Short mmCIF file of C-alpha atoms and ligand atoms in Angstrom, two decimals:
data_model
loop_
_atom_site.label_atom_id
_atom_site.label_comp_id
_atom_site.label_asym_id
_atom_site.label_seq_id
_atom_site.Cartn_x
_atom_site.Cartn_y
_atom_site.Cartn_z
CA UNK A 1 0.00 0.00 0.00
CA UNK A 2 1.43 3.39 -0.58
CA UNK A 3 -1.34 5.47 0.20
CA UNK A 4 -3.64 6.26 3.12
CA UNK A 5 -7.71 4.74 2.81
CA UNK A 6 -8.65 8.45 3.62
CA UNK A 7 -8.19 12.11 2.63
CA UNK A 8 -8.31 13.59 6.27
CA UNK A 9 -6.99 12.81 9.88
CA UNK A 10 -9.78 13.22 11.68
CA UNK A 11 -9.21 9.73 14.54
CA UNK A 12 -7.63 6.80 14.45
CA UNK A 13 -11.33 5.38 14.65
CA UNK A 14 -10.97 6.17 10.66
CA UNK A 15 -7.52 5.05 9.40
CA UNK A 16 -6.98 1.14 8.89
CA UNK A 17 -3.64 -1.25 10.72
CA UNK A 18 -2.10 -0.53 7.08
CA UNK A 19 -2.97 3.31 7.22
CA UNK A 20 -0.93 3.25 10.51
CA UNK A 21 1.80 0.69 9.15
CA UNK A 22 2.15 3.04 6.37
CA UNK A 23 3.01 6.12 8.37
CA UNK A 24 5.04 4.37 10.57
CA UNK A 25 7.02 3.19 7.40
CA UNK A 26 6.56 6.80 6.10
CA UNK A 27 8.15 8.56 9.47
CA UNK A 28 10.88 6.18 10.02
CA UNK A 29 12.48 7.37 6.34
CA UNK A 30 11.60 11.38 8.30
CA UNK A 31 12.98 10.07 11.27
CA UNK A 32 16.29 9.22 9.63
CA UNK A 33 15.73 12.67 7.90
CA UNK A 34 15.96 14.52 10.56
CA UNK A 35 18.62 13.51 12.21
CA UNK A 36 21.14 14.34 9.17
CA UNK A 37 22.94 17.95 9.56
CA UNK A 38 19.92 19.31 6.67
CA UNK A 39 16.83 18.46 8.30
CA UNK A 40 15.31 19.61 5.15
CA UNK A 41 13.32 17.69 2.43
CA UNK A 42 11.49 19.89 -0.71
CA UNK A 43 8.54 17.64 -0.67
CA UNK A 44 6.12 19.89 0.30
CA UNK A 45 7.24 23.17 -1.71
CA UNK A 46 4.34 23.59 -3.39
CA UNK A 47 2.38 22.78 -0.18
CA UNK A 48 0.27 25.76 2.21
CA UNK A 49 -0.39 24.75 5.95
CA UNK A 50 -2.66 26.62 8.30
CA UNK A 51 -2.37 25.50 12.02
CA UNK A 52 -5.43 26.55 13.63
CA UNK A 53 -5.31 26.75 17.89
CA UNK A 54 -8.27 27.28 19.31
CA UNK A 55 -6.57 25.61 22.29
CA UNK A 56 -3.80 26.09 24.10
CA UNK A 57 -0.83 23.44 22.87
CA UNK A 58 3.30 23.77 23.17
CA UNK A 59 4.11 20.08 21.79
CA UNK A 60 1.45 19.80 19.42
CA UNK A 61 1.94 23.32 17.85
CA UNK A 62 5.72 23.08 18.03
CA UNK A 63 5.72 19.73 16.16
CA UNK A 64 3.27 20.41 13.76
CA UNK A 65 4.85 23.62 12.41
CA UNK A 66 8.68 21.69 12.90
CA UNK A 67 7.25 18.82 10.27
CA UNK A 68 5.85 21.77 7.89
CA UNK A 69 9.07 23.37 7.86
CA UNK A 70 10.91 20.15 7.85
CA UNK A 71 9.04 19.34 4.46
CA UNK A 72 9.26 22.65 3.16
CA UNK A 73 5.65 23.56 2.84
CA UNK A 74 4.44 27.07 3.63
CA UNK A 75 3.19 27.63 6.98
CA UNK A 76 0.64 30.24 8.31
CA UNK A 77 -0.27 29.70 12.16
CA UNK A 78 -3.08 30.97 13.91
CA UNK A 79 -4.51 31.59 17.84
CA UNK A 80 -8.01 31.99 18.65
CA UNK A 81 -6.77 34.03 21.68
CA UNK A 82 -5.27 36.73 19.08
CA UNK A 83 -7.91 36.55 16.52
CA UNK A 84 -11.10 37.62 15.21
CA UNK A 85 -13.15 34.57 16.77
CA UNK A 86 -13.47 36.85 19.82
CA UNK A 87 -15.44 39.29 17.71
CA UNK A 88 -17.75 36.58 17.33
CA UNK A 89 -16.70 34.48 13.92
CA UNK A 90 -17.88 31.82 13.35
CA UNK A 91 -15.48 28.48 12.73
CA UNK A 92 -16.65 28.23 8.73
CA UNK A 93 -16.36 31.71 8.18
CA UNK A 94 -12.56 32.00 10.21
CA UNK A 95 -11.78 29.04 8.33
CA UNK A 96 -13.09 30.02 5.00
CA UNK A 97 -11.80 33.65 5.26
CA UNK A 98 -8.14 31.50 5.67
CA UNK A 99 -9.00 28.88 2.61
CA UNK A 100 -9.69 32.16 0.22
CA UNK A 101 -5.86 32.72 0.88
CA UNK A 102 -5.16 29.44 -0.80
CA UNK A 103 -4.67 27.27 1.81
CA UNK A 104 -4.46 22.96 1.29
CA UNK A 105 -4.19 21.98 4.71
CA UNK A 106 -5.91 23.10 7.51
CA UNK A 107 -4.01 21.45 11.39
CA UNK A 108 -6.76 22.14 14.31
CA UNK A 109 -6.97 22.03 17.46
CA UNK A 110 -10.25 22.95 19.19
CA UNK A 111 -12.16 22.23 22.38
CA UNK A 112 -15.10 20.78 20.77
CA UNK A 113 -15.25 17.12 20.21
CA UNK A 114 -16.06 16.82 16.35
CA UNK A 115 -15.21 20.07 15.52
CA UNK A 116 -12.69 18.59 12.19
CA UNK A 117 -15.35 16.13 11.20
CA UNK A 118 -17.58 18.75 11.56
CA UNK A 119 -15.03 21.55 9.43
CA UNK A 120 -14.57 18.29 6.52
CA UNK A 121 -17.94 18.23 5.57
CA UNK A 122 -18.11 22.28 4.96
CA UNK A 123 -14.43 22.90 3.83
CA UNK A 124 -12.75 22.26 0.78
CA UNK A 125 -9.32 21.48 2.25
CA UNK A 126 -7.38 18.39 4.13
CA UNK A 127 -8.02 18.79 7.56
CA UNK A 128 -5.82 17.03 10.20
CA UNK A 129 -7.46 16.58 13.75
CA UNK A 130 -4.84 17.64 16.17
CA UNK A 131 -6.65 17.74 19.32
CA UNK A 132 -11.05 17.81 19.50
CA UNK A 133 -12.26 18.23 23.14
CA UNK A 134 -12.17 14.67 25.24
CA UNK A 135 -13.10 13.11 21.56
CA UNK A 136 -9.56 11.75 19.56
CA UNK A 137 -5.80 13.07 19.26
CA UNK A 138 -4.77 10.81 16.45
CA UNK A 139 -1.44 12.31 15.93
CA UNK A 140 -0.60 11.72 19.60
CA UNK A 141 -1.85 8.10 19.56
CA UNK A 142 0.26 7.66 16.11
CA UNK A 143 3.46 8.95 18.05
CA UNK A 144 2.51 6.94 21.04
CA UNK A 145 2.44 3.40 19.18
CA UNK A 146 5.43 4.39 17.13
CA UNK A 147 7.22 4.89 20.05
CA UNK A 148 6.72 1.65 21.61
CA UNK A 149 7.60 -0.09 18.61
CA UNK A 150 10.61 1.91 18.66
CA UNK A 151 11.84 0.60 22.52
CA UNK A 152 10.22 -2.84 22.10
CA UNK A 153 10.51 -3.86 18.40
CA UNK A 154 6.58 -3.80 17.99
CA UNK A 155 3.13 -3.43 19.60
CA UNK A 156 1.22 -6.28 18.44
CA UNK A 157 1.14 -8.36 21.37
CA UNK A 158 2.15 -6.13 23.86
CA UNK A 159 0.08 -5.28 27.43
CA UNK A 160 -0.64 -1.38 27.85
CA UNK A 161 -2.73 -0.20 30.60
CA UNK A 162 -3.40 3.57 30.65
CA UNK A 163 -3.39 5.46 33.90
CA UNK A 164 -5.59 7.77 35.29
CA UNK A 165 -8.64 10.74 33.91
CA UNK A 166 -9.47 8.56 31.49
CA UNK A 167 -12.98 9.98 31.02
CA UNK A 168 -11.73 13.78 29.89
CA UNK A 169 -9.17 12.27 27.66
CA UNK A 170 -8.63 12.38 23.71
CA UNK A 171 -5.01 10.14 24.32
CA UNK A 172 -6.58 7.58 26.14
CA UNK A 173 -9.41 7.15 23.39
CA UNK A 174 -6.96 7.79 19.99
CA UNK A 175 -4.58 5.30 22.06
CA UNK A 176 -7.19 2.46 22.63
CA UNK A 177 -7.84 2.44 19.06
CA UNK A 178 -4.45 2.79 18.08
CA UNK A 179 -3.32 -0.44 20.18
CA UNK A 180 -6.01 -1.99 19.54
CA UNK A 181 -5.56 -1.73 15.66
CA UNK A 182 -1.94 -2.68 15.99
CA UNK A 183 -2.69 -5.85 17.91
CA UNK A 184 -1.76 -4.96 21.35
CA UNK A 185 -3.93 -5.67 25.11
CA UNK A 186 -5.08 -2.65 26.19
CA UNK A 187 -6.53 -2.14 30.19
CA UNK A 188 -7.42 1.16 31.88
CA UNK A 189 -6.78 2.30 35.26
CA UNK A 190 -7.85 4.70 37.69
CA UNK A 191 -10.75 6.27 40.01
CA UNK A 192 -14.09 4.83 39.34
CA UNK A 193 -15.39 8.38 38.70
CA UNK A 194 -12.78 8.87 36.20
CA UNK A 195 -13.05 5.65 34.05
CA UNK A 196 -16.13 6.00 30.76
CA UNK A 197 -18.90 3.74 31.65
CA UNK A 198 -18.85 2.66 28.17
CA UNK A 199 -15.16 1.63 28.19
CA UNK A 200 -16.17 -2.07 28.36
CA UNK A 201 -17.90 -1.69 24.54
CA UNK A 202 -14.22 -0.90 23.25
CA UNK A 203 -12.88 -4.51 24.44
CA UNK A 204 -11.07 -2.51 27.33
CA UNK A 205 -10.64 -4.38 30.90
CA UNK A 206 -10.58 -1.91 33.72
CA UNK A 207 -8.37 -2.58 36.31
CA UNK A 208 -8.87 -0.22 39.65
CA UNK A 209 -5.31 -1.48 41.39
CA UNK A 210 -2.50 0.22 40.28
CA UNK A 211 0.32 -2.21 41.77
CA UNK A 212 -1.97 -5.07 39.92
CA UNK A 213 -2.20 -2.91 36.58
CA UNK A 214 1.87 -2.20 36.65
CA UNK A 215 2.65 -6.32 37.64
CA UNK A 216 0.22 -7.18 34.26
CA UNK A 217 1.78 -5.03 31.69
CA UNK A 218 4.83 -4.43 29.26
CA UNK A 219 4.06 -0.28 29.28
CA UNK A 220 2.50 2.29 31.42
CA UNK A 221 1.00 5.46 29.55
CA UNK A 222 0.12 7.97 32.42
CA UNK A 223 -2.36 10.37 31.92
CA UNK A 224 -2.54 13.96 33.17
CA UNK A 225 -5.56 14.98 35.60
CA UNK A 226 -7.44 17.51 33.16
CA UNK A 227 -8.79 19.98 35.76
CA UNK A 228 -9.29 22.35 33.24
CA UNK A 229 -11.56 19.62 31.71
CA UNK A 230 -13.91 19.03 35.35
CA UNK A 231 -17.32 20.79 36.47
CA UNK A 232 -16.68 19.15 39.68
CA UNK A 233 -14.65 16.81 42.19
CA UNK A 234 -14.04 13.51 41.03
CA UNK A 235 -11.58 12.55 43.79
CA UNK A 236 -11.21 13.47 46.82
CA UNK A 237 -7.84 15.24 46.97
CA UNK A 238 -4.83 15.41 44.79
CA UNK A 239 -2.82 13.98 47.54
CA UNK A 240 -5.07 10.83 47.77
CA UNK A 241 -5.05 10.35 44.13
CA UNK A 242 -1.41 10.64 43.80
CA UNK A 243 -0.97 7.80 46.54
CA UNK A 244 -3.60 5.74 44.94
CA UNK A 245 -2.55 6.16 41.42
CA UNK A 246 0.70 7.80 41.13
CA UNK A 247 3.68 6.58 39.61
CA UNK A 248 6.66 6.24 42.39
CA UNK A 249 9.81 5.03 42.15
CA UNK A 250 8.85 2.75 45.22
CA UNK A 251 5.91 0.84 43.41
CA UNK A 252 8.22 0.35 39.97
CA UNK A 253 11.11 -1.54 42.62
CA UNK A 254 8.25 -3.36 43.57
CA UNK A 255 8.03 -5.01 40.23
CA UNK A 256 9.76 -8.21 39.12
CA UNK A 257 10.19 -6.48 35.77
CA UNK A 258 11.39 -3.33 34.15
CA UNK A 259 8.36 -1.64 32.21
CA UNK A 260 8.78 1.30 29.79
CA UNK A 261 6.74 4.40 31.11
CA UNK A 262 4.77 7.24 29.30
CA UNK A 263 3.06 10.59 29.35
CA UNK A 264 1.59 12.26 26.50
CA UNK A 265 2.62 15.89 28.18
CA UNK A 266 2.33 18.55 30.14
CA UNK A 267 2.89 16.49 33.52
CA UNK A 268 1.92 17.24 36.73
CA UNK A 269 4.94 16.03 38.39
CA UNK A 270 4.47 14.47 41.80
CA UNK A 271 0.40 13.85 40.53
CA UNK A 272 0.33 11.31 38.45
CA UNK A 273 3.99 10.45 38.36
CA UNK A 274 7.05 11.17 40.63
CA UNK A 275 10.14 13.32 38.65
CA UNK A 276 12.79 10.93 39.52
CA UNK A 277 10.09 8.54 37.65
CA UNK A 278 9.44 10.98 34.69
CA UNK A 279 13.60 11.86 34.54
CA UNK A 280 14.37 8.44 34.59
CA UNK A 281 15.72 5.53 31.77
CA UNK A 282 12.73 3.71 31.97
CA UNK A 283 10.55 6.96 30.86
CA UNK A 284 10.25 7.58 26.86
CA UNK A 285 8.55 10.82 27.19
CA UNK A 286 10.95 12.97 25.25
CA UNK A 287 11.24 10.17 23.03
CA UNK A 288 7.72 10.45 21.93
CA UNK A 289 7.95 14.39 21.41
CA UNK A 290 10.95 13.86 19.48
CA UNK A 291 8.98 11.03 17.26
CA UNK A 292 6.03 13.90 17.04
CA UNK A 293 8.34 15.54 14.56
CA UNK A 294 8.38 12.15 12.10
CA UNK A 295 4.95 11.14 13.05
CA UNK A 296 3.55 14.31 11.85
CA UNK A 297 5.96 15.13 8.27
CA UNK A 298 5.22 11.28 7.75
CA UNK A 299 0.80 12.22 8.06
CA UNK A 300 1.02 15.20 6.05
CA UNK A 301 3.64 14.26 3.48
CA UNK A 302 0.78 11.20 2.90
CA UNK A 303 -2.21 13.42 3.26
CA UNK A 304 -0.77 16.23 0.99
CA UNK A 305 0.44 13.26 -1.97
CA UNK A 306 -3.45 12.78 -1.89
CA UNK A 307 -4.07 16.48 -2.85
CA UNK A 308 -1.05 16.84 -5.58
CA UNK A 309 -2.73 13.66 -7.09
CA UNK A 310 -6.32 15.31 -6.72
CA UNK A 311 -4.75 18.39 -8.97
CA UNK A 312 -2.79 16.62 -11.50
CA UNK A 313 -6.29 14.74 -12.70
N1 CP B 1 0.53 16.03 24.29
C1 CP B 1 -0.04 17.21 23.92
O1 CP B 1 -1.01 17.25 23.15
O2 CP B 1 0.58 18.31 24.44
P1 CP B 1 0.17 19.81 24.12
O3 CP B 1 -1.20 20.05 24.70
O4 CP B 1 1.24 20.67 24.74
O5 CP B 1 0.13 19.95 22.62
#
């Protein structure tokens, strides 16, 4: 296969195992790209890139506009916080207003759950889904998966329980499907009040213990608590959910068995995981925001070969 199934990246819920074994294929050729002393590849000269936060983001962002650049495409970035939405535009007029300048690709992050599935049906332009409310973060999953395949020579096959708000999270969702796709055993873990009651209906276990959740798998993907993302309490105290489902250094000695630890970023160190923890070997965090980079020239080097071929007909 040398092409993706689809035209946008809107969730992993979309893309096929050989959509994801294609940009894996796709980013390790970046990956070896960007480590040379010229980072830079012309592909995408002919290529313009809006990256649309309505959000607040410092990996996604960064990454996104480092794989533009990377690939040579033109690159226009945009804030809601700076920007005429808070005169009151709407998000098909902003994002028309922005195709009239002769934009292909449109990056977004928004707070609404199906706000790019939503924008593909109105827009005439490649969208790329880089964060929708608690709904997917495809990218992120992408990046996550890669990553493990990276440390452990594959995922299929391979336990991964995810830790923590589970409920207010687009990484935990993207991720299940991602695994899932790829072949892997997925479980969740965390506060009752924090785990989807539908969870079950995506061939998730839940497991509440986190020393039982940490002896059963191969990698640990720790969430951050989204306050930003809760109406109310869901636990009651951020000292009692760090003893109950924080990562320590104490509870990894406990194990009989090294496991390779997580976190999609920002932390909130001494929450959900200890620093010496999230500064330690066994951590592949700056790993995966180095992968980011590959993940996301590898998605929009594949999404934008769809659009030259879409012109040259
Ligand atoms: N992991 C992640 O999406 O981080 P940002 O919110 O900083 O982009």
């Amino acid at each position: 296969m040398s092409e993706l199934s689809v035209n946008h990246l809107l969730g992993i819920k979309y893309i096929t195992e050989a959509d994801i074994q294609l940009i894996f294929e796709t980013a390790d050729h970046f990956k070896e790209v960007i480590n040379r002393p010229i980072k830079k590849v012309p592909s995408l000269r002919d290529i313009t890139i809006a990256n649309l936060f309505f959000e607040n983001s410092t990996r996604t962002r960064l990454s996104f506009e480092l794989a533009e650049k990377r690939l040579s495409a033109d690159v226009i970035n945009f804030s809601a916080a700076s920007s005429s939405v808070k005169k009151g535009e709407t998000l098909i007029d902003t994002v028309n207003n922005i195709l009239s300048m002769k934009v292909d690709m449109v990056v977004m992050r928004h707070p609404n759950p199906g706000a790019g599935v939503f924008l593909a049906k109105h827009i005439n332009a490649s969208i790329v889904n880089a964060g929708d409310g608690a709904h997917e973060h495809p990218t992120q999953a992408l990046l996550d998966c890669f990553s493990i395949r990276e440390r452990l020579g594959g995922v299929a096959g391979k336990k991964v329980v995810i830790v923590g708000d589970i409920l207010h999270s687009r990484v935990a969702l993207s991720n299940i499907f991602a695994l899932q796709k790829l072949g892997a055993s997925v479980k969740v873990c965390g506060p009752k009040t924090l785990i989807p009651k539908y969870i079950g209906e995506l061939g998730v276990e839940v497991e509440n213990n986190l020393n039982a959740a940490l002896n059963w798998c191969d990698v640990a993907n720790m969430l951050r608590v989204q306050n930003e993302r809760m109406d109310s309490s869901y636990f009651p105290s951020t000292r009692e959910y760090a003893q109950q489902y924080g990562l320590t250094k104490k509870r990894l000695d406990s194990l009989n068995k090294e496991i390779v630890i997580m976190h999609p970023g920002p932390i909130n160190r001494g929450v959900e995981i200890t620093s010496d923890v999230a500064d330690s070997k066994q951590a592949i965090i700056l790993d995966q925001v180095q992968n980011g980079v590959a993940i996301r020239m590898a998605v929009i080097y594949l999404l934008a070969s769809k659009i030259k071929q879409y012109e040259d007909h």
